[in-house]
């Protein structure tokens, strides 16, 4: 049964209080194309092992959240096979060896239904969890996410996934504009560029949580188990 007890994390910059029944764990783009060798992330010249390193923390968090009975939302950056939802401004950016829609080691890159577009096995959705395919960086752009969350009475969001400064930060900013209180789990998100992650985290919690709060997965798990920890 889903808990209705208020939980509190001694987060940064101040306490984050939430009700599991009104909170969703949003897992951003933990896809093979970004996490595994041979995917889109690697074609851009990135070291995908940096992103793979957060998987154990993400697994622990997901398992605990499932046990608590909370809503889980997975997102995938995914395009239609004809790329009609991928504008040139996105398709032609960067200098990858393979572009969106090209055939790679795991099928066509960032195309719905292709092997590389799937969420990694370690964090694969289970029955009853929501999976959102998004054509943009933000989870709310051209998706029904906001409407679905409102229908379920969700007011608070916990974020993890990749990459911190791109799809995660964009989604948190979109959530802020729509009235959600959001917290980023610092050890459950990563960037191909560690300095970008550090800057993004600072931006999001600056000026009294202007975009949202940050905390560690350990703090979240402690709150779920009725304990409290501090990162400061």
PDB file of C-alpha atoms in Angstrom:
ATOM      1  CA  UNK A   1       0.000   0.000   0.000  1.00  0.00           C
ATOM      2  CA  UNK A   2       1.266   3.477  -0.860  1.00  0.00           C
ATOM      3  CA  UNK A   3       2.316   5.504   2.156  1.00  0.00           C
ATOM      4  CA  UNK A   4       0.560   8.767   2.935  1.00  0.00           C
ATOM      5  CA  UNK A   5       3.028   9.779   5.639  1.00  0.00           C
ATOM      6  CA  UNK A   6       5.024  12.920   5.044  1.00  0.00           C
ATOM      7  CA  UNK A   7       8.756  12.353   4.616  1.00  0.00           C
ATOM      8  CA  UNK A   8      11.495  14.951   4.989  1.00  0.00           C
ATOM      9  CA  UNK A   9      15.034  15.116   3.635  1.00  0.00           C
ATOM     10  CA  UNK A  10      17.603  17.564   4.994  1.00  0.00           C
ATOM     11  CA  UNK A  11      18.307  18.577   1.423  1.00  0.00           C
ATOM     12  CA  UNK A  12      20.193  21.465  -0.100  1.00  0.00           C
ATOM     13  CA  UNK A  13      19.408  24.375   0.275  1.00  0.00           C
ATOM     14  CA  UNK A  14      16.775  23.428   2.901  1.00  0.00           C
ATOM     15  CA  UNK A  15      14.460  20.576   3.878  1.00  0.00           C
ATOM     16  CA  UNK A  16      12.432  18.883   1.148  1.00  0.00           C
ATOM     17  CA  UNK A  17       9.158  17.465   2.468  1.00  0.00           C
ATOM     18  CA  UNK A  18       7.056  15.104   0.379  1.00  0.00           C
ATOM     19  CA  UNK A  19       4.272  12.544   0.501  1.00  0.00           C
ATOM     20  CA  UNK A  20       5.111   9.314  -1.333  1.00  0.00           C
ATOM     21  CA  UNK A  21       1.515   9.097  -2.559  1.00  0.00           C
ATOM     22  CA  UNK A  22       1.861  12.488  -4.263  1.00  0.00           C
ATOM     23  CA  UNK A  23       5.423  12.078  -5.519  1.00  0.00           C
ATOM     24  CA  UNK A  24       6.842  10.447  -8.643  1.00  0.00           C
ATOM     25  CA  UNK A  25      10.357   9.201  -9.298  1.00  0.00           C
ATOM     26  CA  UNK A  26      11.252  10.430 -12.793  1.00  0.00           C
ATOM     27  CA  UNK A  27      14.116   8.543 -14.429  1.00  0.00           C
ATOM     28  CA  UNK A  28      15.466  10.492 -17.382  1.00  0.00           C
ATOM     29  CA  UNK A  29      16.820   8.716 -20.468  1.00  0.00           C
ATOM     30  CA  UNK A  30      18.729   5.817 -18.936  1.00  0.00           C
ATOM     31  CA  UNK A  31      18.926   4.309 -22.411  1.00  0.00           C
ATOM     32  CA  UNK A  32      21.417   2.027 -24.078  1.00  0.00           C
ATOM     33  CA  UNK A  33      22.179   4.740 -26.664  1.00  0.00           C
ATOM     34  CA  UNK A  34      23.566   6.955 -23.888  1.00  0.00           C
ATOM     35  CA  UNK A  35      24.919   4.455 -21.359  1.00  0.00           C
ATOM     36  CA  UNK A  36      26.436   1.623 -23.378  1.00  0.00           C
ATOM     37  CA  UNK A  37      29.384   1.466 -25.810  1.00  0.00           C
ATOM     38  CA  UNK A  38      28.319   1.775 -29.429  1.00  0.00           C
ATOM     39  CA  UNK A  39      25.436   4.125 -28.759  1.00  0.00           C
ATOM     40  CA  UNK A  40      24.821   7.743 -29.623  1.00  0.00           C
ATOM     41  CA  UNK A  41      26.754   9.050 -26.636  1.00  0.00           C
ATOM     42  CA  UNK A  42      29.896   7.287 -27.767  1.00  0.00           C
ATOM     43  CA  UNK A  43      29.479   8.428 -31.385  1.00  0.00           C
ATOM     44  CA  UNK A  44      29.713  11.974 -30.046  1.00  0.00           C
ATOM     45  CA  UNK A  45      33.153  11.105 -28.688  1.00  0.00           C
ATOM     46  CA  UNK A  46      32.114  10.710 -25.055  1.00  0.00           C
ATOM     47  CA  UNK A  47      33.269   8.298 -22.355  1.00  0.00           C
ATOM     48  CA  UNK A  48      30.054   6.424 -21.567  1.00  0.00           C
ATOM     49  CA  UNK A  49      31.599   4.747 -18.517  1.00  0.00           C
ATOM     50  CA  UNK A  50      31.044   8.021 -16.633  1.00  0.00           C
ATOM     51  CA  UNK A  51      27.301   7.583 -17.021  1.00  0.00           C
ATOM     52  CA  UNK A  52      27.358   3.837 -16.395  1.00  0.00           C
ATOM     53  CA  UNK A  53      28.940   4.475 -12.995  1.00  0.00           C
ATOM     54  CA  UNK A  54      25.670   5.786 -11.525  1.00  0.00           C
ATOM     55  CA  UNK A  55      23.682   2.653 -12.373  1.00  0.00           C
ATOM     56  CA  UNK A  56      24.141   0.898  -8.983  1.00  0.00           C
ATOM     57  CA  UNK A  57      22.888   3.951  -7.060  1.00  0.00           C
ATOM     58  CA  UNK A  58      19.974   4.260  -9.471  1.00  0.00           C
ATOM     59  CA  UNK A  59      19.133   0.584  -8.981  1.00  0.00           C
ATOM     60  CA  UNK A  60      19.065   0.931  -5.193  1.00  0.00           C
ATOM     61  CA  UNK A  61      16.893   4.019  -5.413  1.00  0.00           C
ATOM     62  CA  UNK A  62      14.455   2.455  -7.862  1.00  0.00           C
ATOM     63  CA  UNK A  63      14.129  -0.685  -5.741  1.00  0.00           C
ATOM     64  CA  UNK A  64      13.436   1.348  -2.601  1.00  0.00           C
ATOM     65  CA  UNK A  65      10.908   3.564  -4.366  1.00  0.00           C
ATOM     66  CA  UNK A  66       9.088   0.543  -5.758  1.00  0.00           C
ATOM     67  CA  UNK A  67       8.980  -0.978  -2.287  1.00  0.00           C
ATOM     68  CA  UNK A  68       7.520   2.279  -0.938  1.00  0.00           C
ATOM     69  CA  UNK A  69       4.750   2.076  -3.535  1.00  0.00           C
ATOM     70  CA  UNK A  70       5.617   5.326  -5.298  1.00  0.00           C
ATOM     71  CA  UNK A  71       4.862   6.149  -8.922  1.00  0.00           C
ATOM     72  CA  UNK A  72       7.754   5.565 -11.327  1.00  0.00           C
ATOM     73  CA  UNK A  73       8.105   7.414 -14.639  1.00  0.00           C
ATOM     74  CA  UNK A  74      10.756   6.453 -17.178  1.00  0.00           C
ATOM     75  CA  UNK A  75      11.584   8.689 -20.133  1.00  0.00           C
ATOM     76  CA  UNK A  76      13.256   7.822 -23.412  1.00  0.00           C
ATOM     77  CA  UNK A  77      14.556  10.323 -25.930  1.00  0.00           C
ATOM     78  CA  UNK A  78      12.964   8.793 -29.002  1.00  0.00           C
ATOM     79  CA  UNK A  79      11.957   9.802 -32.508  1.00  0.00           C
ATOM     80  CA  UNK A  80       9.561   8.460 -35.092  1.00  0.00           C
ATOM     81  CA  UNK A  81      11.129   6.288 -37.770  1.00  0.00           C
ATOM     82  CA  UNK A  82      10.683   9.001 -40.421  1.00  0.00           C
ATOM     83  CA  UNK A  83      12.302  11.613 -38.119  1.00  0.00           C
ATOM     84  CA  UNK A  84       9.377  13.949 -38.718  1.00  0.00           C
ATOM     85  CA  UNK A  85       9.577  14.941 -35.046  1.00  0.00           C
ATOM     86  CA  UNK A  86      13.309  15.710 -35.184  1.00  0.00           C
ATOM     87  CA  UNK A  87      13.889  19.211 -36.546  1.00  0.00           C
ATOM     88  CA  UNK A  88      17.085  20.077 -38.448  1.00  0.00           C
ATOM     89  CA  UNK A  89      18.142  22.305 -35.550  1.00  0.00           C
ATOM     90  CA  UNK A  90      18.494  19.118 -33.501  1.00  0.00           C
ATOM     91  CA  UNK A  91      19.451  16.613 -36.182  1.00  0.00           C
ATOM     92  CA  UNK A  92      22.394  18.630 -37.487  1.00  0.00           C
ATOM     93  CA  UNK A  93      23.959  19.695 -34.192  1.00  0.00           C
ATOM     94  CA  UNK A  94      27.254  18.355 -32.920  1.00  0.00           C
ATOM     95  CA  UNK A  95      29.863  16.430 -34.845  1.00  0.00           C
ATOM     96  CA  UNK A  96      29.012  12.755 -34.285  1.00  0.00           C
ATOM     97  CA  UNK A  97      30.313   9.878 -36.376  1.00  0.00           C
ATOM     98  CA  UNK A  98      26.666   8.799 -36.635  1.00  0.00           C
ATOM     99  CA  UNK A  99      23.592  11.023 -36.447  1.00  0.00           C
ATOM    100  CA  UNK A 100      20.082  10.490 -35.120  1.00  0.00           C
ATOM    101  CA  UNK A 101      18.364   7.975 -37.383  1.00  0.00           C
ATOM    102  CA  UNK A 102      21.587   6.458 -38.725  1.00  0.00           C
ATOM    103  CA  UNK A 103      22.168   2.732 -38.337  1.00  0.00           C
ATOM    104  CA  UNK A 104      24.561   1.939 -35.496  1.00  0.00           C
ATOM    105  CA  UNK A 105      25.655  -1.165 -33.584  1.00  0.00           C
ATOM    106  CA  UNK A 106      22.328  -1.182 -31.707  1.00  0.00           C
ATOM    107  CA  UNK A 107      20.028  -0.208 -34.569  1.00  0.00           C
ATOM    108  CA  UNK A 108      18.958   3.220 -35.724  1.00  0.00           C
ATOM    109  CA  UNK A 109      20.086   5.823 -33.224  1.00  0.00           C
ATOM    110  CA  UNK A 110      17.382   7.364 -30.989  1.00  0.00           C
ATOM    111  CA  UNK A 111      14.561   5.837 -33.044  1.00  0.00           C
ATOM    112  CA  UNK A 112      11.552   4.317 -31.318  1.00  0.00           C
ATOM    113  CA  UNK A 113      11.619   0.550 -31.050  1.00  0.00           C
ATOM    114  CA  UNK A 114      15.299   0.143 -31.850  1.00  0.00           C
ATOM    115  CA  UNK A 115      17.459  -1.872 -29.424  1.00  0.00           C
ATOM    116  CA  UNK A 116      19.650   1.096 -28.510  1.00  0.00           C
ATOM    117  CA  UNK A 117      16.617   3.217 -27.712  1.00  0.00           C
ATOM    118  CA  UNK A 118      15.554   0.924 -24.897  1.00  0.00           C
ATOM    119  CA  UNK A 119      16.150   1.558 -21.209  1.00  0.00           C
ATOM    120  CA  UNK A 120      19.106  -0.416 -19.880  1.00  0.00           C
ATOM    121  CA  UNK A 121      18.233  -3.815 -18.441  1.00  0.00           C
ATOM    122  CA  UNK A 122      19.324  -2.879 -14.913  1.00  0.00           C
ATOM    123  CA  UNK A 123      16.597  -0.195 -14.749  1.00  0.00           C
ATOM    124  CA  UNK A 124      14.007  -1.719 -17.066  1.00  0.00           C
ATOM    125  CA  UNK A 125      10.394  -0.689 -16.393  1.00  0.00           C
ATOM    126  CA  UNK A 126       8.028  -3.182 -14.822  1.00  0.00           C
ATOM    127  CA  UNK A 127       4.279  -3.525 -15.234  1.00  0.00           C
ATOM    128  CA  UNK A 128       2.397  -0.477 -14.032  1.00  0.00           C
ATOM    129  CA  UNK A 129       5.264   1.987 -14.478  1.00  0.00           C
ATOM    130  CA  UNK A 130       4.910   4.866 -16.913  1.00  0.00           C
ATOM    131  CA  UNK A 131       7.171   5.108 -19.965  1.00  0.00           C
ATOM    132  CA  UNK A 132       7.261   8.434 -21.832  1.00  0.00           C
ATOM    133  CA  UNK A 133       8.841   8.785 -25.282  1.00  0.00           C
ATOM    134  CA  UNK A 134       9.968  12.376 -25.709  1.00  0.00           C
ATOM    135  CA  UNK A 135      11.212  13.981 -28.935  1.00  0.00           C
ATOM    136  CA  UNK A 136      12.938  16.833 -27.118  1.00  0.00           C
ATOM    137  CA  UNK A 137      15.295  17.303 -24.222  1.00  0.00           C
ATOM    138  CA  UNK A 138      12.588  18.083 -21.689  1.00  0.00           C
ATOM    139  CA  UNK A 139      10.205  15.409 -20.398  1.00  0.00           C
ATOM    140  CA  UNK A 140       7.212  17.737 -20.713  1.00  0.00           C
ATOM    141  CA  UNK A 141       7.753  18.888 -24.315  1.00  0.00           C
ATOM    142  CA  UNK A 142       5.307  17.250 -26.778  1.00  0.00           C
ATOM    143  CA  UNK A 143       4.329  14.569 -24.249  1.00  0.00           C
ATOM    144  CA  UNK A 144       1.313  13.981 -22.030  1.00  0.00           C
ATOM    145  CA  UNK A 145       3.408  13.853 -18.862  1.00  0.00           C
ATOM    146  CA  UNK A 146       1.937  16.919 -17.152  1.00  0.00           C
ATOM    147  CA  UNK A 147      -1.642  15.801 -17.713  1.00  0.00           C
ATOM    148  CA  UNK A 148      -0.899  12.285 -16.480  1.00  0.00           C
ATOM    149  CA  UNK A 149       0.797  13.546 -13.308  1.00  0.00           C
ATOM    150  CA  UNK A 150      -2.055  15.934 -12.552  1.00  0.00           C
ATOM    151  CA  UNK A 151      -4.623  13.166 -13.015  1.00  0.00           C
ATOM    152  CA  UNK A 152      -2.748  11.101 -10.433  1.00  0.00           C
ATOM    153  CA  UNK A 153      -2.498  13.950  -7.945  1.00  0.00           C
ATOM    154  CA  UNK A 154       1.297  14.239  -8.183  1.00  0.00           C
ATOM    155  CA  UNK A 155       2.765  17.434  -6.747  1.00  0.00           C
ATOM    156  CA  UNK A 156       6.404  16.481  -6.097  1.00  0.00           C
ATOM    157  CA  UNK A 157       9.038  14.922  -8.340  1.00  0.00           C
ATOM    158  CA  UNK A 158      12.312  13.146  -7.637  1.00  0.00           C
ATOM    159  CA  UNK A 159      14.707  13.192 -10.576  1.00  0.00           C
ATOM    160  CA  UNK A 160      17.555  10.949 -11.615  1.00  0.00           C
ATOM    161  CA  UNK A 161      19.109  10.081 -14.981  1.00  0.00           C
ATOM    162  CA  UNK A 162      21.222  11.627 -17.723  1.00  0.00           C
ATOM    163  CA  UNK A 163      22.622  13.957 -18.644  1.00  0.00           C
ATOM    164  CA  UNK A 164      22.504  16.369 -15.727  1.00  0.00           C
ATOM    165  CA  UNK A 165      22.949  19.616 -17.614  1.00  0.00           C
ATOM    166  CA  UNK A 166      20.838  18.716 -20.652  1.00  0.00           C
ATOM    167  CA  UNK A 167      17.734  16.522 -20.352  1.00  0.00           C
ATOM    168  CA  UNK A 168      17.614  16.381 -16.548  1.00  0.00           C
ATOM    169  CA  UNK A 169      18.002  20.097 -15.983  1.00  0.00           C
ATOM    170  CA  UNK A 170      15.608  20.923 -18.834  1.00  0.00           C
ATOM    171  CA  UNK A 171      12.969  18.619 -17.348  1.00  0.00           C
ATOM    172  CA  UNK A 172      13.382  20.101 -13.875  1.00  0.00           C
ATOM    173  CA  UNK A 173      13.002  23.605 -15.214  1.00  0.00           C
ATOM    174  CA  UNK A 174       9.877  22.564 -17.116  1.00  0.00           C
ATOM    175  CA  UNK A 175       8.536  20.988 -13.918  1.00  0.00           C
ATOM    176  CA  UNK A 176       9.197  24.185 -11.965  1.00  0.00           C
ATOM    177  CA  UNK A 177       7.249  26.225 -14.505  1.00  0.00           C
ATOM    178  CA  UNK A 178       4.319  23.823 -14.079  1.00  0.00           C
ATOM    179  CA  UNK A 179       4.246  24.115 -10.299  1.00  0.00           C
ATOM    180  CA  UNK A 180       5.976  20.921  -9.159  1.00  0.00           C
ATOM    181  CA  UNK A 181       8.451  20.801  -6.288  1.00  0.00           C
ATOM    182  CA  UNK A 182      11.423  18.804  -7.569  1.00  0.00           C
ATOM    183  CA  UNK A 183      14.507  17.240  -6.041  1.00  0.00           C
ATOM    184  CA  UNK A 184      17.557  15.969  -7.928  1.00  0.00           C
ATOM    185  CA  UNK A 185      19.391  12.925  -6.571  1.00  0.00           C
ATOM    186  CA  UNK A 186      22.991  13.990  -7.027  1.00  0.00           C
ATOM    187  CA  UNK A 187      24.601  10.543  -7.099  1.00  0.00           C
ATOM    188  CA  UNK A 188      21.946   9.228  -9.492  1.00  0.00           C
ATOM    189  CA  UNK A 189      22.699  11.699 -12.269  1.00  0.00           C
ATOM    190  CA  UNK A 190      25.786  12.305 -14.370  1.00  0.00           C
ATOM    191  CA  UNK A 191      27.273  14.101 -17.340  1.00  0.00           C
ATOM    192  CA  UNK A 192      29.934  13.221 -19.888  1.00  0.00           C
ATOM    193  CA  UNK A 193      31.545  16.389 -18.538  1.00  0.00           C
ATOM    194  CA  UNK A 194      31.799  16.333 -14.712  1.00  0.00           C
ATOM    195  CA  UNK A 195      32.258  20.100 -14.545  1.00  0.00           C
ATOM    196  CA  UNK A 196      28.946  20.553 -16.357  1.00  0.00           C
ATOM    197  CA  UNK A 197      27.188  18.384 -13.770  1.00  0.00           C
ATOM    198  CA  UNK A 198      28.697  20.382 -10.923  1.00  0.00           C
ATOM    199  CA  UNK A 199      27.586  23.671 -12.468  1.00  0.00           C
ATOM    200  CA  UNK A 200      24.087  22.393 -13.244  1.00  0.00           C
ATOM    201  CA  UNK A 201      23.580  21.162  -9.677  1.00  0.00           C
ATOM    202  CA  UNK A 202      24.629  24.547  -8.318  1.00  0.00           C
ATOM    203  CA  UNK A 203      22.309  26.355 -10.738  1.00  0.00           C
ATOM    204  CA  UNK A 204      19.270  24.291  -9.834  1.00  0.00           C
ATOM    205  CA  UNK A 205      19.491  24.747  -6.069  1.00  0.00           C
ATOM    206  CA  UNK A 206      20.759  28.340  -6.105  1.00  0.00           C
ATOM    207  CA  UNK A 207      18.816  31.283  -4.644  1.00  0.00           C
ATOM    208  CA  UNK A 208      16.648  29.200  -2.354  1.00  0.00           C
ATOM    209  CA  UNK A 209      15.951  26.267  -4.692  1.00  0.00           C
ATOM    210  CA  UNK A 210      15.097  28.463  -7.666  1.00  0.00           C
ATOM    211  CA  UNK A 211      14.638  25.342  -9.807  1.00  0.00           C
ATOM    212  CA  UNK A 212      14.640  22.639  -7.147  1.00  0.00           C
ATOM    213  CA  UNK A 213      16.401  20.845  -4.327  1.00  0.00           C
ATOM    214  CA  UNK A 214      19.301  18.403  -4.353  1.00  0.00           C
ATOM    215  CA  UNK A 215      20.176  15.507  -2.056  1.00  0.00           C
ATOM    216  CA  UNK A 216      21.807  12.086  -2.184  1.00  0.00           C
ATOM    217  CA  UNK A 217      20.085   8.767  -2.698  1.00  0.00           C
ATOM    218  CA  UNK A 218      21.256   7.774   0.782  1.00  0.00           C
ATOM    219  CA  UNK A 219      19.258  10.657   2.224  1.00  0.00           C
ATOM    220  CA  UNK A 220      16.170   9.628   0.262  1.00  0.00           C
ATOM    221  CA  UNK A 221      16.441   6.018   1.385  1.00  0.00           C
ATOM    222  CA  UNK A 222      16.901   7.126   4.995  1.00  0.00           C
ATOM    223  CA  UNK A 223      13.759   9.255   4.747  1.00  0.00           C
ATOM    224  CA  UNK A 224      11.789   6.347   3.291  1.00  0.00           C
ATOM    225  CA  UNK A 225      12.894   4.208   6.241  1.00  0.00           C
ATOM    226  CA  UNK A 226      12.000   6.882   8.781  1.00  0.00           C
ATOM    227  CA  UNK A 227      15.522   8.081   9.444  1.00  0.00           C
ATOM    228  CA  UNK A 228      17.187  11.386   8.624  1.00  0.00           C
ATOM    229  CA  UNK A 229      20.629  12.275   7.311  1.00  0.00           C
ATOM    230  CA  UNK A 230      22.351  15.505   6.433  1.00  0.00           C
ATOM    231  CA  UNK A 231      24.722  16.257   3.553  1.00  0.00           C
ATOM    232  CA  UNK A 232      25.827  19.607   4.986  1.00  0.00           C
TER     233      UNK A 232
END
